Coordinates of C-alpha atoms and ligand atoms in Angstrom, one line a residue:
M1161 CA -7.0 4.3 159.5
T1162 CA -8.2 0.9 158.7
E1163 CA -7.0 -3.0 158.9
Q1164 CA -7.2 -4.8 155.8
Q1165 CA -9.3 -7.5 157.2
P1166 CA -9.2 -11.0 155.7
A1167 CA -12.2 -12.6 153.4
P1168 CA -13.7 -14.9 155.6
E1169 CA -12.9 -17.8 153.8
N1170 CA -9.1 -16.7 154.1
P1171 CA -8.2 -20.3 156.2
E1172 CA -5.2 -18.0 157.8
G1173 CA -7.7 -15.9 159.3
D1174 CA -5.5 -13.1 160.9
E1175 CA -2.8 -12.6 158.1
P1176 CA -3.5 -9.6 155.7
I1177 CA -5.0 -10.2 152.8
K1178 CA -2.3 -7.8 151.1
Q1179 CA 0.1 -10.7 152.0
R1180 CA -0.6 -12.4 149.0
K1181 CA 1.1 -16.0 148.4
N1182 CA 2.4 -17.9 145.5
G1183 CA 0.7 -15.2 143.6
L1184 CA -2.4 -16.0 144.7
Y1185 CA -5.4 -13.9 146.7
P1186 CA -7.0 -15.3 149.5
A1187 CA -10.3 -17.1 148.8
V1188 CA -13.5 -15.7 148.6
S1189 CA -16.7 -17.2 146.8
D1190 CA -17.3 -17.5 143.8
E1191 CA -20.0 -15.7 143.4
L1192 CA -18.4 -12.2 145.3
A1193 CA -15.6 -12.8 143.1
E1194 CA -17.9 -12.3 139.9
N1195 CA -19.8 -9.9 141.4
M1196 CA -16.4 -7.7 142.1
K1197 CA -15.9 -7.9 138.4
S1198 CA -18.6 -5.9 137.3
G1199 CA -21.1 -2.6 137.7
W1200 CA -18.0 0.0 137.5
A1201 CA -18.3 3.0 135.3
D1202 CA -15.4 3.7 132.8
T1203 CA -13.3 6.2 134.8
E1204 CA -10.8 7.1 132.1
L1205 CA -10.0 10.5 131.8
R1206 CA -9.5 11.9 128.1
D1207 CA -7.9 15.0 126.9
L1208 CA -5.5 15.7 129.9
R1209 CA -3.2 18.6 129.2
P1210 CA 0.1 18.4 129.9
I1211 CA 1.9 19.3 133.3
A1212 CA 3.0 22.9 133.2
Q1213 CA 6.6 22.0 133.6
A1214 CA 6.6 19.1 130.4
P1215 CA 8.7 21.4 128.2
D1216 CA 11.1 21.8 131.2
T1217 CA 11.7 17.9 131.6
A1218 CA 12.0 16.9 128.1
R1219 CA 14.5 20.0 127.5
R1220 CA 16.6 17.9 130.9
R1221 CA 16.0 14.6 129.1
A1222 CA 17.5 16.0 125.9
G1223 CA 20.6 17.3 128.0
L1224 CA 21.0 14.2 129.9
S1225 CA 20.8 12.3 126.3
A1226 CA 23.2 14.7 124.7
R1227 CA 25.7 13.6 127.5
F1228 CA 25.3 9.7 127.2
P1229 CA 24.8 8.9 123.8
G1230 CA 24.3 5.6 123.1
E1231 CA 23.8 4.1 126.5
R1232 CA 20.3 2.9 128.3
L1233 CA 19.7 5.3 131.2
V1234 CA 17.4 4.2 134.4
I1235 CA 15.9 6.7 137.0
P1236 CA 13.8 5.2 139.3
A1237 CA 11.5 7.1 141.7
G1238 CA 12.1 4.7 144.2
N1239 CA 9.6 2.6 146.8
L1240 CA 7.6 2.7 149.3
K1241 CA 9.4 2.2 152.9
T1242 CA 8.2 0.2 155.7
R1243 CA 7.4 2.3 158.5
S1244 CA 6.2 -0.6 161.1
N1245 CA 4.6 -3.9 160.1
D1246 CA 2.2 -2.8 157.2
T1247 CA 2.6 1.0 157.2
E1248 CA 4.4 2.8 155.3
Y1249 CA 6.4 6.1 155.5
S1250 CA 4.6 8.9 153.3
F1251 CA 6.5 8.8 149.8
R1252 CA 8.6 11.3 148.5
A1253 CA 9.7 10.3 144.8
S1254 CA 13.6 10.7 144.1
T1255 CA 14.7 14.0 142.9
E1256 CA 16.6 13.0 139.8
Y1257 CA 13.4 11.4 138.7
V1258 CA 11.2 14.2 139.4
Y1259 CA 13.8 16.7 137.7
L1260 CA 13.3 14.4 134.6
T1261 CA 9.6 13.3 134.5
G1262 CA 7.4 16.0 136.8
D1263 CA 6.3 12.5 138.0
Q1264 CA 6.0 11.5 141.5
T1265 CA 4.5 8.2 141.4
Q1266 CA 6.3 5.3 143.6
D1267 CA 7.9 2.3 141.7
G1268 CA 8.2 4.5 138.6
V1269 CA 11.0 4.5 136.7
L1270 CA 11.9 6.6 133.7
V1271 CA 14.4 4.7 131.0
L1272 CA 16.0 6.6 128.2
E1273 CA 16.6 4.2 125.7
P1274 CA 19.5 5.3 123.0
T1275 CA 18.2 5.2 119.4
N1276 CA 19.8 5.1 116.1
A1277 CA 18.8 8.7 115.1
P1278 CA 20.5 10.5 112.4
E1279 CA 23.4 13.3 113.6
G1280 CA 21.5 16.4 115.4
Q1281 CA 18.4 14.2 116.4
S1282 CA 17.6 13.3 120.1
A1283 CA 20.0 9.9 120.6
H1284 CA 17.3 8.5 123.0
E1285 CA 13.6 7.6 123.2
A1286 CA 12.5 8.3 126.6
T1287 CA 9.9 6.0 128.2
L1288 CA 8.0 6.0 131.9
Y1289 CA 7.1 3.0 133.0
L1290 CA 4.7 3.1 136.0
L1291 CA 2.1 0.5 137.5
P1292 CA -0.9 0.8 135.5
R1293 CA -4.6 1.2 137.0
S1294 CA -5.8 -2.1 139.0
D1295 CA -7.1 -5.2 137.1
R1296 CA -10.9 -5.7 137.9
E1297 CA -10.8 -9.1 136.4
N1298 CA -8.6 -10.8 138.6
G1299 CA -9.5 -8.5 141.7
E1300 CA -6.2 -7.1 141.9
F1301 CA -7.7 -3.8 142.7
W1302 CA -9.9 -4.9 146.0
L1303 CA -8.0 -8.2 147.3
D1304 CA -3.8 -6.8 146.8
G1305 CA -3.3 -4.4 149.5
M1306 CA -1.6 -2.2 146.6
G1307 CA -5.0 -2.2 144.9
E1308 CA -6.6 1.1 143.7
L1309 CA -9.6 0.5 146.2
W1310 CA -7.0 0.6 148.9
V1311 CA -4.6 3.3 148.2
G1312 CA -6.3 5.2 145.6
R1313 CA -7.1 5.7 141.8
R1314 CA -3.9 5.9 139.9
H1315 CA -3.6 7.2 136.4
S1316 CA -4.1 4.9 133.5
L1317 CA -1.3 4.5 131.1
S1318 CA -2.9 6.8 128.8
E1319 CA -3.8 9.5 131.2
A1320 CA -0.2 9.4 132.1
E1321 CA 1.3 9.8 128.6
Q1322 CA -0.9 12.8 128.1
L1323 CA 0.4 14.2 131.5
Y1324 CA 3.7 13.8 131.0
G1325 CA 4.1 13.7 127.3
M1326 CA 6.3 10.4 126.8
P1327 CA 4.9 6.6 126.1
C1328 CA 3.8 4.5 129.3
K1329 CA 4.4 1.3 129.7
D1330 CA 3.9 -1.2 132.6
V1331 CA 6.5 -1.2 135.5
R1332 CA 6.1 -4.7 136.2
E1333 CA 7.7 -5.7 132.9
L1334 CA 10.8 -3.8 133.1
A1335 CA 13.2 -5.6 135.8
D1336 CA 13.3 -8.4 133.2
A1337 CA 13.4 -6.4 129.8
L1338 CA 16.6 -4.6 131.3
R1339 CA 17.5 -8.0 132.5
E1340 CA 17.7 -9.6 128.9
A1341 CA 18.4 -6.0 127.2
T1342 CA 22.1 -5.6 126.1
G1343 CA 24.6 -2.9 125.4
P1344 CA 25.9 -0.1 128.1
V1345 CA 23.8 1.3 130.8
R1346 CA 23.7 3.4 133.5
G1347 CA 21.1 3.7 136.3
V1348 CA 20.8 5.9 139.5
R1349 CA 21.2 4.4 142.6
G1350 CA 19.9 4.0 146.0
H1351 CA 16.4 4.4 145.6
D1352 CA 14.7 1.1 143.4
A1353 CA 16.3 -2.5 145.0
G1354 CA 14.6 -4.5 142.3
I1355 CA 15.5 -2.4 139.5
E1356 CA 19.2 -2.1 140.6
A1357 CA 19.1 -6.3 141.2
A1358 CA 18.0 -6.3 137.5
L1359 CA 21.2 -4.5 136.3
T1360 CA 23.7 -5.9 138.7
D1361 CA 25.9 -7.5 136.0
K1362 CA 25.6 -4.7 133.8
V1363 CA 26.9 -1.7 135.7
T1364 CA 29.3 -0.1 137.7
A1365 CA 29.3 2.2 140.6
E1366 CA 31.7 4.4 139.1
R1367 CA 29.7 5.0 135.7
D1368 CA 26.2 5.0 137.8
E1369 CA 27.8 8.0 139.9
E1370 CA 29.0 9.9 136.7
L1371 CA 25.1 10.0 136.0
R1372 CA 24.1 11.0 139.1
V1373 CA 26.8 13.7 138.9
F1374 CA 25.6 15.0 135.7
I1375 CA 21.9 15.3 137.1
S1376 CA 22.8 17.0 140.1
E1377 CA 25.0 19.6 137.9
Q1378 CA 22.3 20.2 135.7
R1379 CA 20.2 21.0 138.4
L1380 CA 22.6 24.0 139.8
V1381 CA 21.1 26.5 137.4
K1382 CA 16.9 27.0 137.9
D1383 CA 14.6 27.9 134.9
A1384 CA 11.6 30.0 135.1
F1385 CA 9.4 27.2 136.2
E1386 CA 11.7 26.2 139.4
I1387 CA 12.2 29.4 140.3
A1388 CA 8.5 30.0 140.2
E1389 CA 8.0 27.2 142.7
L1390 CA 10.7 28.3 144.9
Q1391 CA 9.0 31.4 145.7
K1392 CA 5.5 29.9 146.0
A1393 CA 7.8 28.0 148.5
V1394 CA 9.1 30.5 149.9
D1395 CA 5.7 32.3 150.7
S1396 CA 3.8 29.9 151.8
T1397 CA 7.2 29.6 154.5
V1398 CA 6.4 33.3 155.0
R1399 CA 2.7 32.4 156.3
G1400 CA 3.8 29.6 158.0
F1401 CA 6.2 32.0 160.2
E1402 CA 3.5 34.6 160.9
D1403 CA 1.3 31.5 161.9
V1404 CA 3.9 30.6 164.7
V1405 CA 4.3 34.1 165.9
K1406 CA 0.3 34.3 166.4
V1407 CA 0.3 31.0 168.6
L1408 CA 3.7 32.3 170.7
D1409 CA 1.7 31.8 174.1
K1410 CA -0.1 28.7 173.4
A1411 CA 4.1 27.6 172.8
E1412 CA 4.6 29.0 176.1
A1413 CA 1.8 26.9 177.3
T1414 CA 3.2 24.0 176.1
S1415 CA 6.2 23.4 174.1
E1416 CA 8.4 23.8 171.0
R1417 CA 5.8 20.8 169.3
Y1418 CA 3.2 23.5 169.3
I1419 CA 5.5 25.1 166.6
E1420 CA 6.3 22.4 164.9
G1421 CA 3.0 21.6 164.6
T1422 CA 1.7 25.0 163.7
F1423 CA 4.3 25.6 160.8
F1424 CA 3.5 21.9 159.6
L1425 CA -0.4 22.6 158.9
R1426 CA 0.7 25.4 156.8
A1427 CA 2.9 23.1 154.9
R1428 CA 0.2 20.6 154.4
V1429 CA -2.4 22.7 153.8
E1430 CA -0.6 24.8 151.0
G1431 CA 2.1 22.9 150.1
N1432 CA 3.2 18.9 149.8
D1433 CA 4.8 18.7 153.1
I1434 CA 7.5 20.4 155.2
G1435 CA 10.7 20.1 152.8
Y1436 CA 12.8 19.1 156.2
G1437 CA 12.3 18.4 159.5
S1438 CA 11.7 21.8 161.4
I1439 CA 14.0 23.0 163.8
C1440 CA 11.7 24.7 166.4
A1441 CA 14.5 25.8 168.9
A1442 CA 13.8 27.8 171.7
G1443 CA 16.1 29.1 174.4
P1444 CA 19.5 27.0 174.4
H1445 CA 18.1 24.7 171.7
A1446 CA 18.9 27.4 169.3
T1447 CA 23.0 26.5 169.6
T1448 CA 22.3 22.5 168.5
L1449 CA 22.2 23.4 164.9
H1450 CA 19.9 20.2 163.7
W1451 CA 17.7 20.3 167.1
V1452 CA 14.2 18.9 165.6
R1453 CA 13.2 16.7 168.6
N1454 CA 11.3 20.1 169.5
D1455 CA 10.2 18.7 172.7
G1456 CA 11.6 21.6 175.0
P1457 CA 10.0 24.9 177.1
V1458 CA 9.4 27.9 174.9
R1459 CA 10.1 30.8 177.8
S1460 CA 9.5 34.6 177.8
G1461 CA 12.6 36.4 177.9
E1462 CA 14.6 33.8 175.5
L1463 CA 15.0 33.4 171.7
L1464 CA 13.2 31.0 169.4
L1465 CA 15.3 30.0 166.6
L1466 CA 13.0 28.8 163.7
D1467 CA 14.3 27.0 160.7
A1468 CA 11.7 26.1 158.5
G1469 CA 10.5 25.4 154.6
V1470 CA 7.7 24.4 153.0
E1471 CA 7.7 21.7 150.0
T1472 CA 5.2 22.4 146.8
H1473 CA 3.2 20.3 145.4
T1474 CA 6.0 19.8 142.5
L1475 CA 8.7 19.0 145.5
Y1476 CA 10.6 22.5 145.6
T1477 CA 11.2 23.4 149.0
A1478 CA 12.5 27.3 150.9
D1479 CA 14.9 27.3 153.5
V1480 CA 14.1 30.1 156.3
T1481 CA 15.4 31.0 159.6
R1482 CA 14.3 33.6 161.4
T1483 CA 15.8 34.1 165.5
L1484 CA 12.7 35.8 167.5
P1485 CA 12.6 37.3 170.7
I1486 CA 9.8 34.8 172.2
N1487 CA 8.4 38.0 174.0
G1488 CA 8.6 40.6 171.2
T1489 CA 11.6 42.4 172.4
Y1490 CA 15.3 41.6 171.9
T1491 CA 17.3 42.2 175.1
D1492 CA 20.3 44.2 175.2
L1493 CA 22.9 41.1 174.7
Q1494 CA 20.4 39.1 172.5
R1495 CA 20.2 42.3 170.2
K1496 CA 24.0 42.7 169.9
I1497 CA 24.5 39.3 168.8
Y1498 CA 21.3 39.3 166.2
D1499 CA 22.6 42.7 164.8
A1500 CA 25.9 41.2 164.3
V1501 CA 24.3 38.3 162.5
Y1502 CA 22.5 40.6 160.4
E1503 CA 25.6 42.7 159.3
A1504 CA 27.1 39.5 158.4
Q1505 CA 24.3 38.2 156.2
E1506 CA 23.7 41.5 154.5
A1507 CA 27.6 41.5 153.7
G1508 CA 27.1 38.0 152.5
I1509 CA 24.2 38.7 150.4
A1510 CA 25.9 41.5 148.8
A1511 CA 28.9 39.0 147.8
V1512 CA 26.1 37.1 145.7
K1513 CA 25.9 38.3 142.3
P1514 CA 26.6 36.7 138.6
G1515 CA 30.6 35.7 138.2
A1516 CA 31.5 36.2 142.3
K1517 CA 32.9 32.9 143.6
Y1518 CA 30.7 30.7 145.4
R1519 CA 32.7 31.0 148.4
D1520 CA 32.8 34.7 148.5
F1521 CA 29.4 35.3 150.0
H1522 CA 30.8 32.9 152.8
D1523 CA 33.9 34.4 153.3
A1524 CA 32.3 38.0 153.6
A1525 CA 29.8 36.8 156.3
Q1526 CA 32.7 35.2 158.2
R1527 CA 35.0 38.2 158.1
V1528 CA 31.9 40.1 159.8
L1529 CA 31.5 37.7 162.4
A1530 CA 35.1 37.6 163.3
E1531 CA 35.4 41.2 163.4
R1532 CA 32.9 41.1 165.9
L1533 CA 34.0 38.2 168.2
V1534 CA 37.3 40.2 168.3
E1535 CA 35.9 43.4 169.0
W1536 CA 33.9 41.7 172.4
G1537 CA 36.8 40.0 173.3
L1538 CA 36.3 36.4 173.0
V1539 CA 39.1 35.9 170.9
E1540 CA 42.3 37.4 170.1
G1541 CA 42.6 39.1 166.9
P1542 CA 43.8 40.4 164.9
V1543 CA 41.1 39.5 162.7
E1544 CA 43.5 38.0 159.9
R1545 CA 44.7 35.6 162.2
V1546 CA 41.5 34.4 163.5
L1547 CA 40.0 33.4 160.0
E1548 CA 43.4 32.2 158.9
L1549 CA 43.0 29.9 161.8
G1550 CA 39.4 29.7 161.2
L1551 CA 38.9 30.4 165.1
Q1552 CA 35.9 32.1 164.8
R1553 CA 34.4 28.6 163.5
R1554 CA 33.9 27.4 167.2
W1555 CA 30.8 29.6 167.6
T1556 CA 30.1 29.8 163.4
L1557 CA 30.1 26.1 163.0
H1558 CA 28.8 25.6 159.8
G1559 CA 28.9 27.0 156.0
T1560 CA 27.4 30.2 155.1
G1561 CA 24.9 28.4 152.7
H1562 CA 24.0 25.8 150.0
M1563 CA 22.1 25.6 147.2
L1564 CA 18.4 25.3 146.9
G1565 CA 15.7 23.5 144.7
L1566 CA 14.0 20.1 144.9
D1567 CA 16.5 19.1 147.9
V1568 CA 17.0 21.6 150.5
H1569 CA 20.7 20.8 150.3
D1570 CA 20.5 20.9 146.4
C1571 CA 22.9 19.5 144.2
A1572 CA 24.9 17.6 147.0
V1573 CA 26.5 15.6 144.4
A1574 CA 27.7 18.2 142.1
R1575 CA 31.6 18.2 141.7
T1576 CA 33.9 20.7 143.7
E1577 CA 35.2 22.8 140.6
T1578 CA 31.2 23.1 139.8
Y1579 CA 30.0 23.5 142.9
V1580 CA 31.9 24.8 145.8
D1581 CA 34.7 25.9 143.8
G1582 CA 32.6 27.4 141.4
V1583 CA 31.2 30.5 139.5
L1584 CA 27.8 32.0 140.7
E1585 CA 25.7 32.1 137.6
P1586 CA 22.1 33.7 137.0
G1587 CA 18.9 31.4 137.9
M1588 CA 21.3 29.9 140.8
V1589 CA 19.2 29.7 144.2
L1590 CA 21.1 29.5 147.4
T1591 CA 20.7 30.2 151.0
V1592 CA 22.7 32.9 153.1
E1593 CA 22.7 31.9 156.4
P1594 CA 25.4 32.8 159.1
G1595 CA 24.8 32.3 162.2
L1596 CA 26.3 32.8 166.0
Y1597 CA 26.0 30.1 168.4
F1598 CA 27.3 30.0 172.4
Q1599 CA 26.9 26.7 173.6
A1600 CA 25.2 26.4 177.5
D1601 CA 28.5 24.7 178.7
D1602 CA 31.0 27.3 177.2
V1603 CA 33.3 28.5 180.0
S1604 CA 35.3 30.2 177.5
V1605 CA 32.7 33.4 176.6
P1606 CA 31.1 35.3 179.3
E1607 CA 28.0 33.4 181.2
E1608 CA 25.3 35.8 179.9
Y1609 CA 26.3 34.7 176.2
R1610 CA 26.0 30.8 177.1
G1611 CA 22.7 29.2 175.5
I1612 CA 22.4 32.1 172.9
G1613 CA 22.1 30.7 169.4
V1614 CA 20.9 33.1 166.4
R1615 CA 21.1 32.5 162.8
I1616 CA 19.1 34.5 159.8
E1617 CA 18.9 32.6 156.7
D1618 CA 17.1 33.5 153.1
D1619 CA 16.9 32.2 149.9
I1620 CA 18.5 34.4 147.4
L1621 CA 18.3 34.1 143.5
V1622 CA 21.5 35.1 141.4
T1623 CA 20.0 37.9 138.8
E1624 CA 21.5 39.2 135.5
D1625 CA 22.8 41.9 137.6
G1626 CA 23.1 41.0 141.2
N1627 CA 20.5 39.0 143.4
R1628 CA 16.9 38.9 144.5
N1629 CA 16.2 38.1 147.9
L1630 CA 12.9 35.4 147.5
S1631 CA 12.3 35.5 151.1
D1632 CA 12.3 39.4 151.7
G1633 CA 8.5 38.8 152.8
L1634 CA 10.0 38.5 156.3
P1635 CA 11.7 41.5 158.4
R1636 CA 15.2 40.7 158.9
T1637 CA 17.0 43.8 161.1
S1638 CA 16.0 43.5 164.7
A1639 CA 13.4 46.5 164.9
D1640 CA 11.7 44.9 161.9
V1641 CA 11.6 41.6 163.7
E1642 CA 10.2 43.5 166.6
A1643 CA 7.5 45.8 164.6
W1644 CA 6.3 42.6 162.8
M1645 CA 6.0 40.2 165.8
A1646 CA 4.0 43.3 167.6
N1647 CA 1.7 43.9 164.4
L1648 CA 1.0 40.0 164.3
K1649 CA 0.2 39.7 167.9
G1650 CA -1.9 42.6 167.7
Ligands
MN53 MN1 20.0 26.3 155.0

C-alpha cells in the first residue's frame, strides 16, 4: 500500500497529510490547488435501481417504528477502528444498521424521526445520514486521508436515496442536530462514540438496551431475502470445504494456515469475507473449541476439524463444521466417535420443527452423546443420572446450536423467553452442532481417546412442516465423508 506523502510545501515534512490541523489542509501552491479543482468529469449516477432488499428493510423499519412511537431512534453503522498508526481494520457495519438499511457504509447513521402522522400511518420518517461525495472545491478529495482519491468513490447522497429508498443527508451535520433536538430518544450503543457523545444527556442505558433487544428479536425469523442469502453463504462455504480437501497434501507440507488461507480465498472471491475466524484444527487442536491460531501441523492419521463460514456481500454468514480424516479414512476409534456425534446430530435435527421448544434439539443430541459415553464406560450410568448432573459435559462442552443470520451467533441479545426458552417458528435458521472432545491431557479416559475432537455442524431452516438442511451439500455420515474426499482428491 501507499503511504500518504506530504506536499513539499508542508513545513512538517514527515507528517501525513491526513492529519489535518485546525481544520486546515497542508499548504500546497495556489497554482496546484486551483489546477486540482477542475478538469473532472461529472460521474453522478442517475436512475439507479433500489437494492434488492429495499422492501424488506422498509418493512423492518416500520416494525421498529410501531414499537417506539413518538421517540427518535438512532442506529449507527460504526466507524473505522485503528489497527496500527494510520492503518485500519477492514470495516464491518453494525448488524442493526445493515438490517434496517441494507447499507454498509462506515460512519453512516439511520435516524427514525417521530412525526405527527395521523393514526394508522407511519409514525416516523427515516433518514440516512452519510458522508457525501468529496468536495473538489476545498481540495478535500485529494488532501484528506478520507478523501475519495485515497479511499475510493462514495455514493452521492442522491445516489444513496435511490439505492436505499430513504432521504439522505450529510452525516457531518448530525451530531449537532442531535445535540440540539428535544424529545425522547434511544440509540444503539457501541458503534459510534461521536454520535453517542451527542446523545449523552438524553439517553439511559436501560432504554437503549430495549431498542437493541427489540432489533435482535426482530431478526429471529428470517424473511425470504435473508433465507436466500444464507443459502448463498452456505453454498460458497460448501465450495470452500471442497477447496480444502483438494489441498490437504499442501497443508500437510506446511500447516493449518494452508487450510485457513484456502478457505479465505473462496470467501473473498465469492463473498464479502469469512463470517468469523476459521477454526482449522488438526489433531489435538480439535479439542480447543475456538482454535483460530491455526499454526499447527497437519498429520496423516489424525482428524481435521474445520469450522468455517463464508459471509455474503450482504453480510449473512454460514457456520458449518466437518471433521475429516486427513488421509481420507477414519481409524476405528475415530469412526466410533464420529458416528456417535453423527447420531446425536441426527437426533438434534429431527427435533427442529415449528412449535418445538428451542431447547429440544439440544436435549435430544445430549441424550445420544450421554448414552454413548455410558456405553463406552467413560462415565457411570444410568444415562438419566448423567444427564441430570450434566456429567457428559466434560466431553460435550458447549450448547448444541444457536441462531444464524447476519451474525454467526445471531440475535445474541434476544431475551431468554423469546430465544433459549422460546419456541421454534418457520423462518428461523439455526445451527445443530453436537461434538465430543477428549482433551490431550484428560487422564480420565483411555489413552487412545485423548486428543480426538469431533464436531458436525449444519445450518437448519425451520420450515412450515419441519426443517430443511441448508448445508446438505456436504456429506455427514462417516462413509459419505470418505467417499466425498476420495472423489475430490481423485
Ligand atoms: Mn456454530
